[in-house]
Amino acid sequence: MKLGICSMWGTSLDLFRSEVRLAAELGYELVTVGDSPSGWHEMVTSMTIAALEAPSAQIGSLVTSPFMRHPLVAANAFATLDELTGGRAVLGFATGGSTVLAIGRPPATQAEVRAEFTALRQLFAGEEIEWEGRSVKSLRFARNVPIYYSAFGPKALALAAQEADGAILFAGDQHLDAVEARIAMLRDAATKAGRDPDALDIWVTSFISVRPRRVQAIDDLKAFIAVNAMALRTPQALAMLPENVRPLVEAFQTRYDPSEHVVVGGKNVRLMDEMGLTEFLQDFDTITGPEEHVADVLKRLEAMGVSTVIAALPGHADPLTTIRGLAAARKRM
């Protein structure tokens, strides 16, 4: 099982560097950086810093979105990073969360994501493209950068299986059966697309806190737990919520502030607590508890075919403890 972190440069460059450096020292194989331009420092600059602090790890985005950069600009940034790092760059993207909220757009449709895939693939291959009815020149310094897609629903999973080098799934220890079902859907879709299902790399990202007691771990993760409400924005997801919870989640979504995305103790956390949503949201995409429990979860994910587990850190109250704890949990496997 490989380990990764998702870190972001916020109020402290020293903290960002220390997270990346500690992960590298403990043998983590992947360092990723999120894209949240209204609330955190710029992603590509942060990825460059991470690449220098973790000289052997893969460096990826977790995740960026269509609309944030012209495909030529995005492809050039990642090709440049790939050359700088000797082939360690990975482009991870999704339909959009805090990114598109900040610019007043809805998440990308699967058709828009597919168009982005096609454009990036062609640009990474050194080809010219057509974008929004205009001819776009090729990259002079093109490189073949792998693309990973963060997928939730059946259509997104099918698109990842058809087009991506890897899929990024969210997972929590309370719903591992759902992760197994999504992996089965990925493999089935890859087979139908004529691809080797075992060639599709699978990453799992989770809000992880390694603590002796679950209640303490949950307290570490409240800034992340608030984000779980934003993952329930589709009509299908909202329809599955209990009737007494649905209006609260919808109200929270309208008041969510992307400039304080995953900020520890920030206004989104306070709003979640005030609205009484914390207990309902805390079981989604969290892995919490002592080292032996986390080690057991890692074993189960590895048995499902997951190659890499990523601890999300920007909204974590004590990220360095979890970096150490997750590494210790892997040693128990």
mmCIF file of C-alpha atoms in Angstrom:
data_model
loop_
_atom_site.group_PDB
_atom_site.id
_atom_site.type_symbol
_atom_site.label_atom_id
_atom_site.label_comp_id
_atom_site.label_asym_id
_atom_site.label_seq_id
_atom_site.Cartn_x
_atom_site.Cartn_y
_atom_site.Cartn_z
ATOM 1 C CA MET A 1 0.000 0.000 0.000
ATOM 2 C CA LYS A 2 1.368 3.394 -1.009
ATOM 3 C CA LEU A 3 0.640 6.495 1.056
ATOM 4 C CA GLY A 4 0.020 10.077 0.020
ATOM 5 C CA ILE A 5 -0.974 13.412 1.460
ATOM 6 C CA CYS A 6 -3.016 16.289 0.133
ATOM 7 C CA SER A 7 -1.605 19.527 1.500
ATOM 8 C CA MET A 8 -2.118 23.210 0.710
ATOM 9 C CA TRP A 9 -0.245 26.406 1.430
ATOM 10 C CA GLY A 10 -2.432 28.569 3.632
ATOM 11 C CA THR A 11 -1.457 30.990 6.385
ATOM 12 C CA SER A 12 1.934 29.358 6.969
ATOM 13 C CA LEU A 13 4.449 28.417 4.284
ATOM 14 C CA ASP A 14 6.554 26.790 6.995
ATOM 15 C CA LEU A 15 3.674 24.466 7.976
ATOM 16 C CA PHE A 16 3.070 23.519 4.350
ATOM 17 C CA ARG A 17 6.753 22.735 3.875
ATOM 18 C CA SER A 18 6.925 20.772 7.131
ATOM 19 C CA GLU A 19 3.953 18.578 6.138
ATOM 20 C CA VAL A 20 5.490 17.744 2.774
ATOM 21 C CA ARG A 21 8.969 17.246 4.224
ATOM 22 C CA LEU A 22 7.743 14.928 6.993
ATOM 23 C CA ALA A 23 5.764 12.831 4.514
ATOM 24 C CA ALA A 24 8.846 12.523 2.316
ATOM 25 C CA GLU A 25 11.031 11.539 5.284
ATOM 26 C CA LEU A 26 8.540 8.818 6.279
ATOM 27 C CA GLY A 27 8.496 7.309 2.787
ATOM 28 C CA TYR A 28 5.202 8.600 1.415
ATOM 29 C CA GLU A 29 5.085 7.998 -2.320
ATOM 30 C CA LEU A 30 2.645 10.763 -3.315
ATOM 31 C CA VAL A 31 2.216 14.449 -2.447
ATOM 32 C CA THR A 32 -0.807 16.265 -3.847
ATOM 33 C CA VAL A 33 -2.034 19.846 -3.652
ATOM 34 C CA GLY A 34 -5.620 21.079 -3.827
ATOM 35 C CA ASP A 35 -6.950 23.898 -6.005
ATOM 36 C CA SER A 36 -8.990 26.438 -4.055
ATOM 37 C CA PRO A 37 -7.987 29.835 -5.444
ATOM 38 C CA SER A 38 -10.132 32.093 -3.283
ATOM 39 C CA GLY A 39 -9.003 30.594 0.022
ATOM 40 C CA TRP A 40 -5.487 29.163 -0.443
ATOM 41 C CA HIS A 41 -2.243 30.019 -2.224
ATOM 42 C CA GLU A 42 -1.878 29.171 -5.907
ATOM 43 C CA MET A 43 -1.816 25.483 -6.748
ATOM 44 C CA VAL A 44 0.982 25.174 -9.328
ATOM 45 C CA THR A 45 3.366 27.313 -7.270
ATOM 46 C CA SER A 46 2.556 25.140 -4.245
ATOM 47 C CA MET A 47 3.129 21.961 -6.264
ATOM 48 C CA THR A 48 6.544 23.254 -7.310
ATOM 49 C CA ILE A 49 7.490 23.837 -3.674
ATOM 50 C CA ALA A 50 6.225 20.344 -2.824
ATOM 51 C CA ALA A 51 8.304 18.846 -5.637
ATOM 52 C CA LEU A 52 11.452 20.385 -4.182
ATOM 53 C CA GLU A 53 10.637 19.275 -0.618
ATOM 54 C CA ALA A 54 9.750 15.697 -1.644
ATOM 55 C CA PRO A 55 12.379 14.840 -4.271
ATOM 56 C CA SER A 56 11.244 11.266 -4.945
ATOM 57 C CA ALA A 57 7.442 11.380 -4.533
ATOM 58 C CA GLN A 58 4.904 11.800 -7.302
ATOM 59 C CA ILE A 59 3.447 15.325 -7.313
ATOM 60 C CA GLY A 60 -0.183 15.782 -8.301
ATOM 61 C CA SER A 61 -3.201 18.040 -8.160
ATOM 62 C CA LEU A 62 -6.046 16.849 -5.923
ATOM 63 C CA VAL A 63 -7.912 18.250 -7.655
ATOM 64 C CA THR A 64 -8.307 21.007 -10.201
ATOM 65 C CA SER A 65 -11.322 21.596 -12.451
ATOM 66 C CA PRO A 66 -12.275 22.553 -15.974
ATOM 67 C CA PHE A 67 -12.882 26.320 -16.413
ATOM 68 C CA MET A 68 -10.073 27.318 -14.035
ATOM 69 C CA ARG A 69 -7.366 27.499 -16.722
ATOM 70 C CA HIS A 70 -7.374 27.317 -20.488
ATOM 71 C CA PRO A 71 -6.364 23.752 -21.481
ATOM 72 C CA LEU A 72 -3.150 25.049 -23.058
ATOM 73 C CA VAL A 73 -2.186 26.841 -19.835
ATOM 74 C CA ALA A 74 -3.039 23.787 -17.717
ATOM 75 C CA ALA A 75 -1.157 21.411 -20.018
ATOM 76 C CA ASN A 76 1.885 23.693 -20.086
ATOM 77 C CA ALA A 77 1.923 23.956 -16.273
ATOM 78 C CA PHE A 78 1.823 20.194 -15.764
ATOM 79 C CA ALA A 79 4.261 19.430 -18.582
ATOM 80 C CA THR A 80 6.653 21.950 -17.049
ATOM 81 C CA LEU A 81 6.267 20.368 -13.610
ATOM 82 C CA ASP A 82 6.809 16.930 -15.132
ATOM 83 C CA GLU A 83 10.065 18.055 -16.724
ATOM 84 C CA LEU A 84 11.196 19.784 -13.520
ATOM 85 C CA THR A 85 10.604 16.614 -11.493
ATOM 86 C CA GLY A 86 11.931 14.081 -13.974
ATOM 87 C CA GLY A 87 8.516 12.595 -14.760
ATOM 88 C CA ARG A 88 6.782 12.741 -11.375
ATOM 89 C CA ALA A 89 3.770 14.957 -12.240
ATOM 90 C CA VAL A 90 0.154 13.771 -12.208
ATOM 91 C CA LEU A 91 -2.872 15.837 -13.210
ATOM 92 C CA GLY A 92 -5.881 15.052 -11.043
ATOM 93 C CA PHE A 93 -9.154 16.757 -11.781
ATOM 94 C CA ALA A 94 -12.874 16.628 -11.079
ATOM 95 C CA THR A 95 -16.064 18.464 -11.942
ATOM 96 C CA GLY A 96 -15.376 21.184 -9.355
ATOM 97 C CA GLY A 97 -16.051 22.018 -5.722
ATOM 98 C CA SER A 98 -14.667 25.122 -4.043
ATOM 99 C CA THR A 99 -13.032 26.028 -7.368
ATOM 100 C CA VAL A 100 -16.241 26.528 -9.313
ATOM 101 C CA LEU A 101 -18.111 27.906 -6.286
ATOM 102 C CA ALA A 102 -15.553 30.694 -6.130
ATOM 103 C CA ILE A 103 -16.139 31.732 -9.755
ATOM 104 C CA GLY A 104 -19.914 31.370 -9.629
ATOM 105 C CA ARG A 105 -20.190 28.366 -11.941
ATOM 106 C CA PRO A 106 -21.921 25.038 -11.477
ATOM 107 C CA PRO A 107 -19.769 21.893 -11.579
ATOM 108 C CA ALA A 108 -18.715 20.667 -15.006
ATOM 109 C CA THR A 109 -20.932 18.206 -16.822
ATOM 110 C CA GLN A 110 -19.524 14.835 -17.827
ATOM 111 C CA ALA A 111 -19.548 16.056 -21.463
ATOM 112 C CA GLU A 112 -17.396 19.035 -20.451
ATOM 113 C CA VAL A 113 -15.041 16.755 -18.530
ATOM 114 C CA ARG A 114 -14.720 14.446 -21.547
ATOM 115 C CA ALA A 115 -13.860 17.446 -23.747
ATOM 116 C CA GLU A 116 -11.191 18.481 -21.216
ATOM 117 C CA PHE A 117 -9.757 14.958 -21.274
ATOM 118 C CA THR A 118 -9.517 15.011 -25.057
ATOM 119 C CA ALA A 119 -7.898 18.434 -25.155
ATOM 120 C CA LEU A 120 -5.328 17.627 -22.485
ATOM 121 C CA ARG A 121 -4.431 14.269 -24.048
ATOM 122 C CA GLN A 122 -3.812 15.929 -27.411
ATOM 123 C CA LEU A 123 -1.772 18.754 -25.900
ATOM 124 C CA PHE A 124 0.337 16.350 -23.839
ATOM 125 C CA ALA A 125 1.002 14.470 -27.097
ATOM 126 C CA GLY A 126 2.288 17.648 -28.760
ATOM 127 C CA GLU A 127 -0.757 18.134 -30.967
ATOM 128 C CA GLU A 128 -2.754 21.244 -31.855
ATOM 129 C CA ILE A 129 -6.372 21.334 -30.688
ATOM 130 C CA GLU A 130 -9.575 23.198 -31.326
ATOM 131 C CA TRP A 131 -11.116 24.775 -28.232
ATOM 132 C CA GLU A 132 -14.367 26.732 -28.115
ATOM 133 C CA GLY A 133 -14.270 27.069 -31.892
ATOM 134 C CA ARG A 134 -10.710 28.389 -32.005
ATOM 135 C CA SER A 135 -7.469 26.802 -33.129
ATOM 136 C CA VAL A 136 -4.959 26.311 -30.300
ATOM 137 C CA LYS A 137 -1.260 25.788 -30.973
ATOM 138 C CA SER A 138 0.649 22.783 -29.698
ATOM 139 C CA LEU A 139 3.034 22.730 -26.742
ATOM 140 C CA ARG A 140 6.670 23.116 -27.691
ATOM 141 C CA PHE A 141 7.720 21.186 -24.569
ATOM 142 C CA ALA A 142 4.987 18.563 -24.503
ATOM 143 C CA ARG A 143 5.196 15.620 -22.115
ATOM 144 C CA ASN A 144 2.907 12.653 -21.509
ATOM 145 C CA VAL A 145 1.478 13.482 -18.066
ATOM 146 C CA PRO A 146 -0.923 10.904 -16.554
ATOM 147 C CA ILE A 147 -4.464 12.085 -15.833
ATOM 148 C CA TYR A 148 -6.529 10.884 -12.876
ATOM 149 C CA TYR A 149 -10.249 11.587 -12.501
ATOM 150 C CA SER A 150 -12.067 11.961 -9.186
ATOM 151 C CA ALA A 151 -15.317 10.091 -9.773
ATOM 152 C CA PHE A 152 -18.474 9.649 -7.683
ATOM 153 C CA GLY A 153 -21.558 8.605 -9.661
ATOM 154 C CA PRO A 154 -21.979 5.887 -12.308
ATOM 155 C CA LYS A 155 -21.414 8.218 -15.277
ATOM 156 C CA ALA A 156 -18.242 9.661 -13.777
ATOM 157 C CA LEU A 157 -16.946 6.204 -12.884
ATOM 158 C CA ALA A 158 -17.581 5.042 -16.436
ATOM 159 C CA LEU A 159 -15.741 8.078 -17.824
ATOM 160 C CA ALA A 160 -12.770 7.440 -15.537
ATOM 161 C CA ALA A 161 -12.662 3.814 -16.668
ATOM 162 C CA GLN A 162 -12.805 4.808 -20.337
ATOM 163 C CA GLU A 163 -10.416 7.762 -20.402
ATOM 164 C CA ALA A 164 -8.241 8.123 -17.296
ATOM 165 C CA ASP A 165 -4.942 6.621 -16.237
ATOM 166 C CA GLY A 166 -6.328 6.393 -12.733
ATOM 167 C CA ALA A 167 -9.436 6.991 -10.651
ATOM 168 C CA ILE A 168 -9.645 8.923 -7.387
ATOM 169 C CA LEU A 169 -12.307 7.731 -4.946
ATOM 170 C CA PHE A 170 -13.348 9.044 -1.554
ATOM 171 C CA ALA A 171 -13.711 6.512 1.239
ATOM 172 C CA GLY A 172 -14.540 6.247 4.906
ATOM 173 C CA ASP A 173 -14.237 3.396 7.366
ATOM 174 C CA GLN A 174 -18.004 3.376 7.964
ATOM 175 C CA HIS A 175 -18.861 2.703 4.300
ATOM 176 C CA LEU A 176 -16.147 0.466 2.844
ATOM 177 C CA ASP A 177 -18.765 -1.643 1.085
ATOM 178 C CA ALA A 178 -19.657 1.403 -1.030
ATOM 179 C CA VAL A 179 -16.004 1.768 -2.055
ATOM 180 C CA GLU A 180 -15.889 -1.879 -3.095
ATOM 181 C CA ALA A 181 -19.031 -1.384 -5.182
ATOM 182 C CA ARG A 182 -17.550 1.661 -6.963
ATOM 183 C CA ILE A 183 -14.350 -0.255 -7.721
ATOM 184 C CA ALA A 184 -16.445 -3.067 -9.217
ATOM 185 C CA MET A 185 -18.249 -0.499 -11.385
ATOM 186 C CA LEU A 186 -14.906 0.926 -12.535
ATOM 187 C CA ARG A 187 -13.585 -2.477 -13.522
ATOM 188 C CA ASP A 188 -16.767 -3.426 -15.311
ATOM 189 C CA ALA A 189 -16.766 -0.160 -17.268
ATOM 190 C CA ALA A 190 -13.088 -0.594 -18.188
ATOM 191 C CA THR A 191 -13.770 -4.103 -19.477
ATOM 192 C CA LYS A 192 -16.699 -2.859 -21.569
ATOM 193 C CA ALA A 193 -14.453 -0.117 -22.997
ATOM 194 C CA GLY A 194 -11.906 -2.732 -24.088
ATOM 195 C CA ARG A 195 -9.354 -1.741 -21.435
ATOM 196 C CA ASP A 196 -7.536 -3.940 -18.947
ATOM 197 C CA PRO A 197 -9.386 -3.244 -15.677
ATOM 198 C CA ASP A 198 -6.260 -4.035 -13.652
ATOM 199 C CA ALA A 199 -4.309 -1.335 -15.519
ATOM 200 C CA LEU A 200 -6.497 1.411 -14.061
ATOM 201 C CA ASP A 201 -4.726 2.771 -10.987
ATOM 202 C CA ILE A 202 -7.003 3.493 -8.015
ATOM 203 C CA TRP A 203 -6.327 6.103 -5.359
ATOM 204 C CA VAL A 204 -8.480 6.583 -2.298
ATOM 205 C CA THR A 205 -8.516 9.863 -0.413
ATOM 206 C CA SER A 206 -10.014 10.218 3.028
ATOM 207 C CA PHE A 207 -10.247 12.575 5.966
ATOM 208 C CA ILE A 208 -7.944 10.659 8.304
ATOM 209 C CA SER A 209 -7.071 11.205 11.933
ATOM 210 C CA VAL A 210 -5.015 8.617 13.813
ATOM 211 C CA ARG A 211 -5.973 9.014 17.473
ATOM 212 C CA PRO A 212 -6.583 6.662 20.411
ATOM 213 C CA ARG A 213 -10.248 7.742 20.568
ATOM 214 C CA ARG A 214 -12.662 8.372 17.705
ATOM 215 C CA VAL A 215 -14.220 11.427 19.372
ATOM 216 C CA GLN A 216 -10.841 13.151 19.449
ATOM 217 C CA ALA A 217 -10.209 12.202 15.825
ATOM 218 C CA ILE A 218 -13.560 13.629 14.709
ATOM 219 C CA ASP A 219 -12.715 16.910 16.418
ATOM 220 C CA ASP A 220 -9.520 17.072 14.314
ATOM 221 C CA LEU A 221 -11.542 16.751 11.121
ATOM 222 C CA LYS A 222 -14.453 19.172 11.501
ATOM 223 C CA ALA A 223 -13.287 21.473 8.698
ATOM 224 C CA PHE A 224 -13.343 18.474 6.362
ATOM 225 C CA ILE A 225 -16.616 17.124 7.712
ATOM 226 C CA ALA A 226 -18.275 20.391 6.695
ATOM 227 C CA VAL A 227 -17.204 19.723 3.093
ATOM 228 C CA ASN A 228 -19.208 16.492 3.076
ATOM 229 C CA ALA A 229 -22.373 18.578 2.819
ATOM 230 C CA MET A 230 -21.049 20.117 -0.398
ATOM 231 C CA ALA A 231 -20.598 16.657 -1.934
ATOM 232 C CA LEU A 232 -24.374 16.171 -1.645
ATOM 233 C CA ARG A 233 -25.345 18.874 -4.147
ATOM 234 C CA THR A 234 -26.729 16.687 -6.925
ATOM 235 C CA PRO A 235 -30.498 16.065 -7.033
ATOM 236 C CA GLN A 236 -29.838 12.329 -6.681
ATOM 237 C CA ALA A 237 -27.729 12.781 -3.542
ATOM 238 C CA LEU A 238 -30.182 15.205 -1.955
ATOM 239 C CA ALA A 239 -33.086 12.851 -2.659
ATOM 240 C CA MET A 240 -31.380 10.123 -0.611
ATOM 241 C CA LEU A 241 -31.088 12.268 2.513
ATOM 242 C CA PRO A 242 -33.507 11.877 5.441
ATOM 243 C CA GLU A 243 -36.382 14.343 5.146
ATOM 244 C CA ASN A 244 -35.434 16.096 8.376
ATOM 245 C CA VAL A 245 -31.830 16.586 7.218
ATOM 246 C CA ARG A 246 -32.331 17.591 3.580
ATOM 247 C CA PRO A 247 -33.464 21.214 4.144
ATOM 248 C CA LEU A 248 -30.621 21.794 6.598
ATOM 249 C CA VAL A 249 -28.039 20.513 4.098
ATOM 250 C CA GLU A 250 -29.527 22.664 1.334
ATOM 251 C CA ALA A 251 -29.459 25.740 3.571
ATOM 252 C CA PHE A 252 -25.859 25.008 4.561
ATOM 253 C CA GLN A 253 -24.863 24.709 0.897
ATOM 254 C CA THR A 254 -26.230 28.158 0.080
ATOM 255 C CA ARG A 255 -24.280 29.697 2.975
ATOM 256 C CA TYR A 256 -20.975 27.837 2.477
ATOM 257 C CA ASP A 257 -18.070 30.271 2.031
ATOM 258 C CA PRO A 258 -15.447 28.991 -0.475
ATOM 259 C CA SER A 259 -12.936 31.570 0.755
ATOM 260 C CA GLU A 260 -12.847 29.557 4.020
ATOM 261 C CA HIS A 261 -12.809 26.138 2.374
ATOM 262 C CA VAL A 262 -11.396 23.565 4.863
ATOM 263 C CA VAL A 263 -10.243 26.244 7.313
ATOM 264 C CA VAL A 264 -9.794 24.836 10.831
ATOM 265 C CA GLY A 265 -12.267 26.543 13.170
ATOM 266 C CA GLY A 266 -13.555 28.702 10.317
ATOM 267 C CA LYS A 267 -17.049 30.032 9.634
ATOM 268 C CA ASN A 268 -18.124 26.907 7.724
ATOM 269 C CA VAL A 269 -17.262 24.738 10.748
ATOM 270 C CA ARG A 270 -19.144 27.083 13.086
ATOM 271 C CA LEU A 271 -22.143 27.081 10.743
ATOM 272 C CA MET A 272 -22.183 23.258 10.603
ATOM 273 C CA ASP A 273 -22.146 23.048 14.401
ATOM 274 C CA GLU A 274 -24.835 25.722 14.768
ATOM 275 C CA MET A 275 -27.116 23.903 12.323
ATOM 276 C CA GLY A 276 -26.638 20.575 14.112
ATOM 277 C CA LEU A 277 -25.194 18.802 11.055
ATOM 278 C CA THR A 278 -21.892 17.586 12.513
ATOM 279 C CA GLU A 279 -23.127 14.249 13.828
ATOM 280 C CA PHE A 280 -24.883 13.388 10.561
ATOM 281 C CA LEU A 281 -21.896 14.311 8.349
ATOM 282 C CA GLN A 282 -19.070 12.842 10.445
ATOM 283 C CA ASP A 283 -19.297 9.290 9.091
ATOM 284 C CA PHE A 284 -18.812 10.284 5.442
ATOM 285 C CA ASP A 285 -15.295 9.780 4.051
ATOM 286 C CA THR A 286 -13.550 9.700 7.432
ATOM 287 C CA ILE A 287 -11.070 7.141 8.734
ATOM 288 C CA THR A 288 -10.639 7.650 12.456
ATOM 289 C CA GLY A 289 -9.206 5.795 15.409
ATOM 290 C CA PRO A 290 -6.013 4.158 16.698
ATOM 291 C CA GLU A 291 -3.188 2.774 14.573
ATOM 292 C CA GLU A 292 -4.447 -0.810 14.636
ATOM 293 C CA HIS A 293 -7.875 0.214 13.328
ATOM 294 C CA VAL A 294 -6.368 2.336 10.554
ATOM 295 C CA ALA A 295 -4.028 -0.533 9.623
ATOM 296 C CA ASP A 296 -7.045 -2.834 9.273
ATOM 297 C CA VAL A 297 -8.770 -0.324 6.978
ATOM 298 C CA LEU A 298 -5.612 -0.072 4.845
ATOM 299 C CA LYS A 299 -5.521 -3.880 4.532
ATOM 300 C CA ARG A 300 -9.138 -3.982 3.404
ATOM 301 C CA LEU A 301 -8.604 -1.254 0.822
ATOM 302 C CA GLU A 302 -5.477 -2.968 -0.491
ATOM 303 C CA ALA A 303 -7.439 -6.201 -0.890
ATOM 304 C CA MET A 304 -9.956 -4.291 -3.034
ATOM 305 C CA GLY A 305 -7.179 -3.216 -5.400
ATOM 306 C CA VAL A 306 -6.491 0.283 -4.086
ATOM 307 C CA SER A 307 -2.862 1.243 -4.746
ATOM 308 C CA THR A 308 -2.619 4.453 -2.707
ATOM 309 C CA VAL A 309 -4.381 5.977 0.295
ATOM 310 C CA ILE A 310 -4.186 9.769 0.619
ATOM 311 C CA ALA A 311 -4.665 11.667 3.869
ATOM 312 C CA ALA A 312 -6.265 15.068 3.300
ATOM 313 C CA LEU A 313 -4.522 17.640 5.510
ATOM 314 C CA PRO A 314 -5.520 21.279 4.783
ATOM 315 C CA GLY A 315 -8.499 21.204 7.180
ATOM 316 C CA HIS A 316 -6.828 18.975 9.771
ATOM 317 C CA ALA A 317 -6.310 20.387 13.259
ATOM 318 C CA ASP A 318 -3.137 18.315 13.816
ATOM 319 C CA PRO A 319 -1.783 17.164 10.436
ATOM 320 C CA LEU A 320 1.716 16.161 11.530
ATOM 321 C CA THR A 321 0.348 13.669 14.067
ATOM 322 C CA THR A 322 -1.706 11.970 11.366
ATOM 323 C CA ILE A 323 1.226 11.874 8.913
ATOM 324 C CA ARG A 324 3.214 9.995 11.546
ATOM 325 C CA GLY A 325 0.265 7.871 12.632
ATOM 326 C CA LEU A 326 -0.636 6.774 9.118
ATOM 327 C CA ALA A 327 2.970 5.761 8.444
ATOM 328 C CA ALA A 328 2.965 3.766 11.686
ATOM 329 C CA ALA A 329 -0.331 2.125 10.703
ATOM 330 C CA ARG A 330 1.176 0.994 7.407
ATOM 331 C CA LYS A 331 3.991 -0.712 9.311
ATOM 332 C CA ARG A 332 1.359 -2.750 11.191
ATOM 333 C CA MET A 333 -0.096 -4.183 7.972
#
